[in-house]
XYZ file of C-alpha atoms in Angstrom:
608
model
C 76.855 -6.762 6.224
C 73.663 -8.520 7.332
C 73.019 -11.978 5.937
C 69.447 -11.139 5.099
C 67.962 -9.345 2.162
C 64.462 -8.275 1.285
C 61.534 -9.614 -0.684
C 60.217 -7.459 -3.519
C 56.608 -6.602 -4.189
C 55.808 -3.431 -6.089
C 57.922 -1.090 -8.175
C 58.626 2.465 -7.187
C 61.453 4.874 -6.351
C 62.697 3.905 -2.886
C 65.081 5.341 -0.320
C 67.234 2.989 1.740
C 68.968 3.953 4.976
C 72.586 2.832 5.147
C 74.878 3.666 8.061
C 72.390 6.217 9.331
C 72.190 8.202 6.077
C 69.492 7.939 3.404
C 70.827 6.671 0.074
C 68.858 7.104 -3.127
C 68.275 3.992 -5.192
C 67.205 3.362 -8.735
C 63.688 2.285 -9.526
C 63.362 -0.879 -7.464
C 60.901 -2.990 -5.568
C 59.548 -1.743 -2.277
C 60.950 -3.594 0.731
C 58.531 -6.071 2.262
C 60.087 -9.064 3.981
C 63.480 -10.456 4.988
C 64.995 -13.557 3.461
C 68.474 -14.829 2.592
C 70.814 -12.958 0.288
C 70.927 -15.972 -2.039
C 67.157 -15.804 -2.475
C 67.406 -12.029 -2.891
C 69.861 -12.440 -5.741
C 67.529 -14.819 -7.555
C 64.502 -12.595 -7.127
C 66.294 -9.404 -8.082
C 67.715 -11.144 -11.152
C 64.194 -11.973 -12.238
C 63.179 -8.338 -11.788
C 66.256 -7.048 -13.588
C 65.492 -9.442 -16.437
C 62.428 -7.426 -17.285
C 59.774 -9.847 -16.076
C 57.982 -7.893 -13.314
C 54.842 -10.011 -13.687
C 56.678 -13.312 -13.542
C 57.383 -13.235 -9.811
C 55.645 -10.853 -7.413
C 55.326 -11.320 -3.672
C 52.850 -10.370 -0.982
C 53.696 -7.534 1.397
C 51.668 -8.679 4.412
C 54.241 -11.148 5.740
C 52.627 -14.279 4.327
C 54.766 -17.220 3.209
C 54.236 -20.325 1.085
C 54.325 -23.936 2.260
C 58.143 -23.929 2.273
C 58.403 -20.778 4.370
C 59.479 -18.594 1.434
C 57.800 -15.272 0.551
C 54.376 -16.025 -0.943
C 54.061 -15.526 -4.685
C 51.037 -13.524 -5.743
C 50.843 -15.454 -8.993
C 51.142 -18.980 -7.636
C 49.513 -18.825 -4.204
C 46.481 -17.418 -2.477
C 43.564 -15.488 -3.899
C 40.437 -17.335 -5.062
C 42.404 -20.347 -6.309
C 43.114 -21.153 -2.658
C 39.752 -20.070 -1.263
C 37.648 -22.600 -3.160
C 38.936 -25.470 -1.032
C 38.623 -23.358 2.138
C 34.997 -22.485 1.399
C 34.323 -26.092 0.423
C 35.856 -27.289 3.686
C 33.745 -24.826 5.655
C 30.605 -25.999 3.825
C 31.418 -29.637 4.704
C 32.165 -28.760 8.322
C 29.005 -26.660 8.716
C 26.870 -29.379 7.121
C 28.279 -31.999 9.527
C 27.850 -29.748 12.585
C 24.262 -28.760 11.820
C 23.392 -32.357 10.896
C 24.202 -33.154 14.518
C 22.883 -30.054 16.257
C 19.621 -29.478 14.386
C 18.001 -32.797 15.309
C 20.088 -33.794 18.317
C 17.172 -33.729 20.748
C 15.374 -36.388 18.699
C 18.480 -38.583 18.622
C 19.058 -38.410 22.378
C 15.415 -39.047 23.296
C 14.454 -41.604 20.621
C 17.702 -43.527 20.073
C 19.583 -43.032 23.356
C 16.323 -43.145 25.355
C 17.243 -40.117 27.458
C 14.569 -38.148 29.283
C 13.547 -34.731 27.972
C 15.306 -33.040 30.889
C 18.520 -35.054 30.458
C 18.545 -34.479 26.699
C 17.976 -30.724 27.086
C 20.743 -30.529 29.699
C 23.205 -32.478 27.545
C 22.463 -30.344 24.480
C 22.923 -27.133 26.464
C 26.263 -28.394 27.799
C 27.384 -29.428 24.314
C 26.446 -26.101 22.730
C 28.162 -24.195 25.518
C 31.324 -26.244 24.973
C 31.143 -25.614 21.209
C 31.337 -21.864 21.791
C 34.007 -21.989 24.510
C 36.563 -24.226 22.778
C 37.271 -21.584 20.059
C 39.280 -19.670 22.671
C 41.628 -22.653 22.994
C 41.789 -23.250 19.241
C 42.442 -19.585 18.471
C 45.176 -19.367 21.120
C 46.990 -22.395 19.694
C 46.647 -21.091 16.123
C 47.952 -17.589 16.826
C 50.643 -18.655 19.263
C 52.108 -21.981 18.146
C 50.481 -24.063 15.413
C 49.380 -21.571 12.779
C 45.892 -21.496 11.292
C 46.196 -24.230 8.643
C 47.628 -26.840 11.009
C 45.003 -25.968 13.622
C 42.209 -26.381 11.068
C 43.454 -29.766 9.844
C 43.993 -31.134 13.369
C 40.596 -29.811 14.465
C 38.862 -31.324 11.437
C 40.445 -34.678 12.255
C 39.255 -34.486 15.866
C 35.793 -33.446 14.685
C 35.682 -36.342 12.185
C 36.695 -38.854 14.869
C 33.813 -37.506 16.959
C 31.458 -37.977 14.004
C 32.689 -41.562 13.546
C 31.928 -42.294 17.210
C 28.434 -40.801 16.848
C 27.856 -42.938 13.755
C 28.968 -46.049 15.649
C 26.682 -45.136 18.543
C 23.770 -45.153 16.104
C 24.566 -48.586 14.649
C 25.950 -50.494 17.662
C 23.210 -52.789 19.045
C 21.687 -51.515 22.272
C 22.094 -54.984 23.812
C 25.909 -54.912 23.594
C 27.510 -54.791 27.053
C 31.173 -55.660 26.531
C 32.606 -52.819 28.593
C 32.287 -51.413 32.103
C 30.522 -48.467 30.472
C 28.171 -49.699 27.713
C 29.021 -48.368 24.206
C 25.554 -46.863 23.990
C 26.507 -44.498 26.821
C 30.202 -43.959 26.079
C 30.170 -43.417 22.304
C 27.658 -40.528 22.064
C 29.164 -38.668 25.030
C 32.723 -39.001 23.749
C 31.602 -38.260 20.184
C 29.847 -35.034 21.176
C 32.845 -33.921 23.238
C 35.259 -34.489 20.335
C 33.013 -32.663 17.867
C 32.870 -29.671 20.233
C 36.653 -29.795 20.677
C 37.160 -29.945 16.908
C 34.887 -26.981 16.317
C 37.153 -24.966 18.617
C 39.850 -24.871 15.959
C 37.573 -24.619 12.932
C 35.287 -21.733 13.821
C 37.879 -19.043 14.614
C 40.497 -20.157 12.074
C 38.636 -20.915 8.820
C 37.372 -17.345 8.199
C 40.746 -15.834 9.110
C 42.743 -18.383 7.099
C 40.603 -17.606 4.057
C 41.182 -13.885 4.528
C 44.926 -14.593 4.767
C 44.820 -15.608 1.092
C 44.383 -11.958 0.086
C 47.122 -9.351 0.529
C 45.532 -6.342 2.212
C 48.410 -4.145 1.006
C 47.178 -4.746 -2.565
C 44.083 -2.689 -3.398
C 42.741 -5.238 -5.895
C 43.132 -8.192 -3.548
C 41.662 -6.214 -0.644
C 38.425 -5.762 -2.603
C 38.321 -9.501 -3.270
C 38.810 -10.194 0.418
C 35.695 -8.195 1.245
C 33.807 -10.414 -1.197
C 35.239 -13.525 0.471
C 33.572 -12.703 3.796
C 30.126 -12.866 2.138
C 30.880 -16.173 0.424
C 32.168 -17.609 3.693
C 28.855 -16.790 5.380
C 27.048 -18.242 2.356
C 28.985 -21.533 2.737
C 28.078 -21.755 6.438
C 24.378 -21.242 5.796
C 24.406 -23.460 2.733
C 25.634 -26.288 4.955
C 22.962 -25.431 7.518
C 20.180 -25.420 4.914
C 21.060 -28.844 3.487
C 21.639 -30.343 6.931
C 18.356 -29.021 8.372
C 16.314 -30.241 5.399
C 17.847 -33.159 3.496
C 19.943 -34.775 6.247
C 17.231 -34.389 8.886
C 14.897 -36.166 6.470
C 17.476 -38.953 6.014
C 17.814 -39.295 9.792
C 14.070 -39.581 10.285
C 13.399 -41.905 7.343
C 16.547 -43.996 6.845
C 18.028 -44.007 10.325
C 20.681 -42.175 12.283
C 23.452 -44.415 11.038
C 22.943 -43.060 7.525
C 22.380 -39.505 8.769
C 25.588 -39.372 10.809
C 27.486 -41.487 8.271
C 26.850 -39.046 5.421
C 27.905 -36.159 7.680
C 31.111 -38.008 8.565
C 31.866 -38.493 4.871
C 31.487 -34.758 4.251
C 33.780 -33.990 7.181
C 36.447 -36.344 5.805
C 36.061 -34.676 2.403
C 36.811 -31.328 4.051
C 40.077 -32.722 5.430
C 41.071 -34.051 1.999
C 40.376 -30.662 0.429
C 42.515 -28.792 2.954
C 45.413 -31.195 2.519
C 45.201 -31.358 -1.277
C 45.641 -27.609 -1.750
C 48.496 -26.973 0.685
C 50.797 -25.689 -2.075
C 48.260 -23.025 -3.032
C 47.854 -21.499 0.405
C 49.496 -18.456 1.928
C 50.466 -18.912 5.561
C 50.951 -16.481 8.425
C 53.574 -17.519 10.960
C 52.360 -17.871 14.570
C 53.604 -14.996 16.705
C 54.044 -16.662 20.090
C 51.791 -16.416 23.131
C 49.495 -13.400 22.831
C 48.552 -13.731 26.504
C 52.215 -13.478 27.505
C 52.712 -10.314 25.432
C 49.646 -8.680 26.975
C 50.845 -9.523 30.486
C 54.301 -8.141 29.680
C 52.836 -4.759 28.709
C 50.698 -4.577 31.846
C 53.597 -5.569 34.119
C 56.087 -3.230 32.425
C 53.649 -0.294 32.550
C 52.839 -0.957 36.217
C 56.535 -1.096 37.110
C 56.971 2.368 35.575
C 53.846 3.899 37.062
C 55.883 6.878 38.299
C 57.709 7.361 34.990
C 56.606 10.218 32.712
C 55.872 9.346 29.079
C 57.913 11.586 26.724
C 55.986 14.080 24.613
C 58.081 13.076 21.602
C 56.618 9.667 20.721
C 59.643 8.822 18.570
C 61.578 8.360 21.831
C 59.467 5.328 22.736
C 61.167 1.969 22.322
C 60.810 0.090 19.050
C 62.855 -2.486 17.171
C 65.044 -1.008 14.410
C 64.405 -1.908 10.778
C 61.249 -2.910 8.972
C 60.411 -6.065 10.892
C 58.453 -6.273 14.116
C 59.785 -8.209 17.104
C 56.564 -10.262 16.928
C 56.761 -13.040 14.346
C 54.087 -12.744 11.678
C 53.125 -9.198 12.630
C 53.768 -5.874 10.975
C 54.904 -2.925 13.047
C 52.123 -0.789 14.464
C 52.310 2.987 14.577
C 51.845 4.756 17.885
C 48.367 6.106 18.612
C 47.214 8.600 21.212
C 45.009 7.518 24.077
C 45.361 4.850 26.778
C 48.491 6.716 27.770
C 49.114 4.516 30.806
C 50.313 1.632 28.630
C 52.840 3.871 26.830
C 54.931 3.641 30.012
C 55.775 0.069 29.017
C 57.646 1.441 25.957
C 59.242 4.368 27.788
C 63.024 4.052 28.014
C 64.425 4.828 31.467
C 68.023 5.458 32.557
C 68.375 1.862 33.760
C 67.246 0.600 30.339
C 69.844 2.755 28.576
C 72.729 1.690 30.803
C 71.914 -2.014 30.602
C 74.351 -3.915 28.392
C 71.921 -6.760 27.774
C 68.823 -6.836 25.579
C 66.050 -5.343 27.731
C 63.640 -7.822 29.264
C 60.137 -7.579 27.720
C 58.783 -7.634 31.289
C 60.552 -4.288 31.826
C 60.550 -2.659 28.386
C 58.127 -3.418 25.521
C 58.075 -2.227 21.937
C 55.531 0.276 20.637
C 54.018 -2.506 18.495
C 53.503 -4.677 21.556
C 51.871 -1.800 23.437
C 49.640 -1.009 20.467
C 48.459 -4.632 20.399
C 46.960 -4.180 23.847
C 45.516 -0.777 22.917
C 43.821 -2.306 19.866
C 42.226 -5.038 21.980
C 40.987 -2.465 24.497
C 39.423 -0.374 21.697
C 37.841 -3.403 20.041
C 36.206 -4.583 23.256
C 33.192 -2.156 23.277
C 32.408 -3.062 19.658
C 32.582 -6.801 20.362
C 30.478 -6.449 23.520
C 27.714 -4.889 21.420
C 27.423 -8.307 19.805
C 25.947 -9.729 23.027
C 22.694 -7.777 22.717
C 22.589 -8.282 18.946
C 22.822 -12.061 19.321
C 19.786 -12.125 21.606
C 17.657 -11.615 18.478
C 18.359 -15.084 17.030
C 18.056 -16.597 20.501
C 14.347 -15.673 20.300
C 13.646 -18.321 17.647
C 12.153 -20.731 20.253
C 9.726 -17.972 21.299
C 8.934 -17.261 17.648
C 8.103 -20.953 17.215
C 5.908 -20.943 20.329
C 4.136 -17.886 18.947
C 3.568 -19.739 15.656
C 2.092 -22.728 17.496
C -0.917 -20.611 18.517
C -1.510 -19.281 14.986
C -3.259 -20.831 11.993
C -0.596 -22.874 10.214
C -2.726 -24.104 7.294
C -1.954 -22.841 3.802
C -4.045 -24.174 0.886
C -4.870 -27.290 2.860
C -1.274 -27.981 3.899
C -0.144 -27.857 7.528
C 3.084 -25.867 7.981
C 5.152 -26.761 11.071
C 5.996 -23.495 12.911
C 9.694 -24.376 12.985
C 9.698 -24.490 9.170
C 9.528 -20.698 9.052
C 13.146 -20.563 10.195
C 13.948 -21.302 6.537
C 12.889 -17.683 5.807
C 15.966 -16.652 7.751
C 18.241 -19.136 5.973
C 16.925 -18.420 2.453
C 17.316 -14.685 3.044
C 20.988 -15.224 3.911
C 21.568 -17.537 0.926
C 20.175 -14.859 -1.407
C 21.658 -11.718 0.154
C 25.155 -12.947 1.079
C 26.392 -13.638 -2.489
C 24.509 -10.678 -3.968
C 25.691 -8.139 -1.380
C 28.654 -6.874 -3.422
C 26.815 -7.058 -6.755
C 23.545 -5.417 -5.734
C 23.739 -3.677 -2.372
C 27.245 -2.194 -2.563
C 26.551 -0.091 -5.719
C 23.362 1.252 -4.129
C 25.059 1.969 -0.807
C 28.024 3.552 -2.591
C 25.746 6.206 -4.092
C 24.389 6.965 -0.611
C 27.661 6.977 1.340
C 29.965 8.191 -1.440
C 32.511 5.450 -0.685
C 33.494 2.668 -3.088
C 32.903 -0.207 -0.658
C 29.488 1.103 0.396
C 29.798 0.599 4.137
C 32.734 0.223 6.490
C 32.827 -2.752 8.878
C 31.378 -0.656 11.714
C 28.641 0.839 9.525
C 27.716 -2.633 8.305
C 27.448 -3.893 11.886
C 25.257 -0.926 12.837
C 22.842 -1.450 9.919
C 22.412 -5.092 10.906
C 21.659 -4.095 14.488
C 18.829 -1.881 13.259
C 17.297 -4.820 11.385
C 17.603 -6.981 14.531
C 15.562 -4.365 16.361
C 12.996 -4.298 13.528
C 12.616 -8.071 13.821
C 11.501 -7.775 17.439
C 9.262 -4.819 16.604
C 7.625 -6.951 13.909
C 7.192 -9.861 16.350
C 5.629 -7.512 18.927
C 3.162 -6.080 16.394
C 2.150 -9.568 15.222
C 1.604 -10.644 18.826
C -0.504 -7.540 19.567
C -2.777 -8.320 16.624
C -2.914 -12.008 17.550
C -3.937 -11.237 21.153
C -6.569 -8.801 19.907
C -8.050 -11.495 17.650
C -7.997 -13.967 20.567
C -9.827 -11.442 22.780
C -12.495 -10.678 20.173
C -12.974 -14.395 19.436
C -13.303 -15.382 23.083
C -10.175 -17.542 22.950
C -8.237 -15.884 25.770
C -8.781 -18.747 28.196
C -8.432 -21.449 25.533
C -4.954 -22.738 24.815
C -5.608 -22.993 21.091
C -4.575 -21.343 17.837
C -6.243 -18.105 16.790
C -7.468 -17.514 13.222
C -4.396 -15.548 12.129
C -2.171 -16.988 9.395
C 1.315 -18.022 10.450
C 2.879 -16.352 7.405
C 2.518 -13.040 9.262
C 5.632 -14.207 11.116
C 7.611 -14.117 7.863
C 8.947 -10.540 8.254
C 10.447 -11.148 11.709
C 12.433 -14.135 10.386
C 13.348 -12.183 7.242
C 14.669 -9.217 9.244
C 16.888 -11.553 11.293
C 18.344 -12.908 8.050
C 19.100 -9.398 6.787
C 20.587 -8.468 10.163
C 22.942 -11.452 10.069
C 24.137 -10.710 6.533
C 25.126 -7.230 7.653
C 26.237 -7.665 11.257
C 27.659 -11.190 11.437
C 29.723 -10.686 8.283
C 30.632 -7.223 9.570
C 31.924 -8.724 12.824
C 33.989 -11.305 10.903
C 35.519 -8.549 8.784
C 36.044 -6.239 11.766
C 37.709 -8.963 13.854
C 40.151 -9.702 11.033
C 40.904 -6.210 9.731
C 41.205 -4.388 13.049
C 42.836 -7.029 15.227
C 46.634 -7.230 15.632
C 48.189 -9.397 12.925
C 49.272 -12.054 15.421
C 45.911 -12.166 17.262
C 43.397 -12.508 14.429
C 42.113 -15.963 15.339
C 41.812 -14.982 18.998
C 39.716 -11.908 18.170
C 37.540 -14.055 15.898
C 36.985 -16.429 18.820
C 35.986 -13.496 21.045
C 33.262 -12.519 18.566
C 31.955 -16.111 18.736
C 31.794 -15.960 22.529
C 29.339 -13.070 22.167
C 26.836 -15.546 20.653
C 26.960 -17.674 23.783
C 26.648 -14.643 26.055
C 23.628 -13.457 24.042
C 21.896 -16.814 24.577
C 22.709 -16.718 28.286
C 21.284 -13.196 28.532
C 17.977 -14.277 26.960
C 17.771 -17.199 29.384
C 18.372 -14.881 32.364
C 15.873 -12.315 31.076
C 13.172 -14.957 30.584
C 13.574 -16.289 34.128
C 13.627 -12.767 35.586
C 10.567 -11.555 33.653
C 8.665 -14.731 34.483
C 9.364 -14.355 38.204
C 8.497 -10.646 38.280
C 5.342 -10.687 36.126
C 4.030 -14.010 37.434
C 3.708 -12.933 41.080
C 0.453 -12.781 43.097
C -1.484 -15.247 40.969
C -0.893 -13.389 37.705
C -0.422 -15.342 34.500
C 2.695 -13.320 33.710
C 3.887 -12.236 30.289
C 4.802 -15.727 29.056
C 2.408 -18.315 30.552
C 1.737 -21.832 29.237
C -1.343 -20.440 27.479
C 0.067 -17.556 25.438
C -3.455 -16.248 24.823
C -3.556 -15.263 28.512
C -0.134 -13.640 28.500
C 1.615 -10.621 27.019
C 4.452 -11.975 24.921
C 4.234 -8.698 23.017
C 5.418 -6.810 26.124
C 8.532 -8.957 26.277
C 9.225 -8.397 22.567
C 8.828 -4.630 23.040
C 11.193 -4.723 26.030
C 13.877 -6.533 24.048
C 13.329 -4.257 21.030
C 13.998 -1.316 23.351
C 17.161 -3.035 24.560
C 18.239 -3.476 20.925
C 17.603 0.237 20.293
C 19.720 1.170 23.323
C 22.428 -1.147 22.026
C 22.359 0.585 18.630
C 22.801 3.988 20.279
C 25.667 2.829 22.503
C 27.311 1.113 19.537
C 26.978 4.251 17.390
C 28.713 6.257 20.117
C 31.513 3.693 20.460
C 31.953 3.447 16.683
C 32.198 7.225 16.309
C 35.093 7.295 18.807
C 36.833 4.193 17.522
C 40.457 4.624 16.414
C 41.409 2.303 13.577
C 44.561 0.212 13.548
C 47.593 1.907 11.975
C 49.916 -0.704 10.516
C 53.203 0.415 9.008
């Protein structure tokens, strides 16, 4: 007899297979996860004692801090998420306290030129969005999400300490080959970017791990968690971009960075203090290796025919997958080429040894690659969507040539970005309470919108934002023409609050699409690749920014030929910024149509 038993979750009539024949059992818990027979005896005794609510366990493979099956009563759920959301708030506040006003710090404190500061910021931001690939790989493959988060927070906090020191160390100190004023900020920024690599892809997925998606009640709560996670991120951004920026400007950068460092350290303390409450998913080994194994095995059998009976494809016996921390995946049609990797040949059958995964892969392993291939078109749609927020600098430039006086007060154009943030802070927590009931009546489904529908709705609002910006610019140029201000680089008599809707629409778009992408990346990715898929969705933000940069340079070179002012000249009154907004709105519309087509053909993950 095997030395392992099974964890118990829910109560129902079950059928167990013994020696190849199904054997009926009495009313008993449904099989979920292996553990020792000694533990099985204890758990089954509790059940037999008539206390079904005393000890119940998750069915999604999660474990507690000791590696035992996770108790639904004692671990996970909202009791564990409060510290996770608090840690994310602290991390977001510290990050945005650095990023929001970094150009002022580098130019005023570090005495860098505008060009050098802009170049360093661009390099830092690019690194921030590339390191999540490394952090996600380590989390899914070796460390697990909680350990990755804690280590990353520590690295990030060390970076914040170095930035704080760089702000308080006297500029005249020259005790090293490289002066501290040059070394500390560079090393500090690098460590903060490296730390973010483990935080960004792992915090949202680790929070979602606290809810068992095989339990209908907990699954509903998990959908609510995604909104609160996004609320925590933007709450940190709002406080950092208002209160901490004010502290930096009025009390010095030492205080500004020091307070941020304290919040970051508080996040670490929160994650460590609640370790007994968390549910953990075991790392499943190198995802990249498994993908390569499927490709190599399928290529080796390129001349092998896939059997019509899919039950003949290779899979591990029993309930457990060969991939640690992952449930078995059911076979799906399509991408038939990769099924060759799970096709058993005569040489596989005659081999006395366990087949090499480079020659024969399980159905679950093949389905992992299929899932990634199907997710790719959806994730790529995020590139065009993320161009919308990348237009904020152009929105600000547009506001600089509008009347920014309201009741005698001068409103800085950049202040209108708070419309976007306030919209998120209001809509994110109220989404499930207000919008879901309304959407449920329209769609006829309890959750209102699926992940893909939610992403699509947000994309429409992103398009509306650019349409709104184009209409405002058309009116502004018309006023400039009628007032004889075309050749004057000055503001036109049009109130800046007309920009409000375009910022508001971006906020609505992010509540729908960004949260939708977070949910999609978690729910539809393979169990052992959730952090990696989350990191891929973050990369789309970087690619969206790069695309806007390329488009601006291309449009400027094309429209500025032969002495023309071009669409976006130094004097916007002489240009046609509205044409550029219309062009990008059309690109957003095309993206919506392509996404709708991809979503309609998307095959959802089938976990056993």
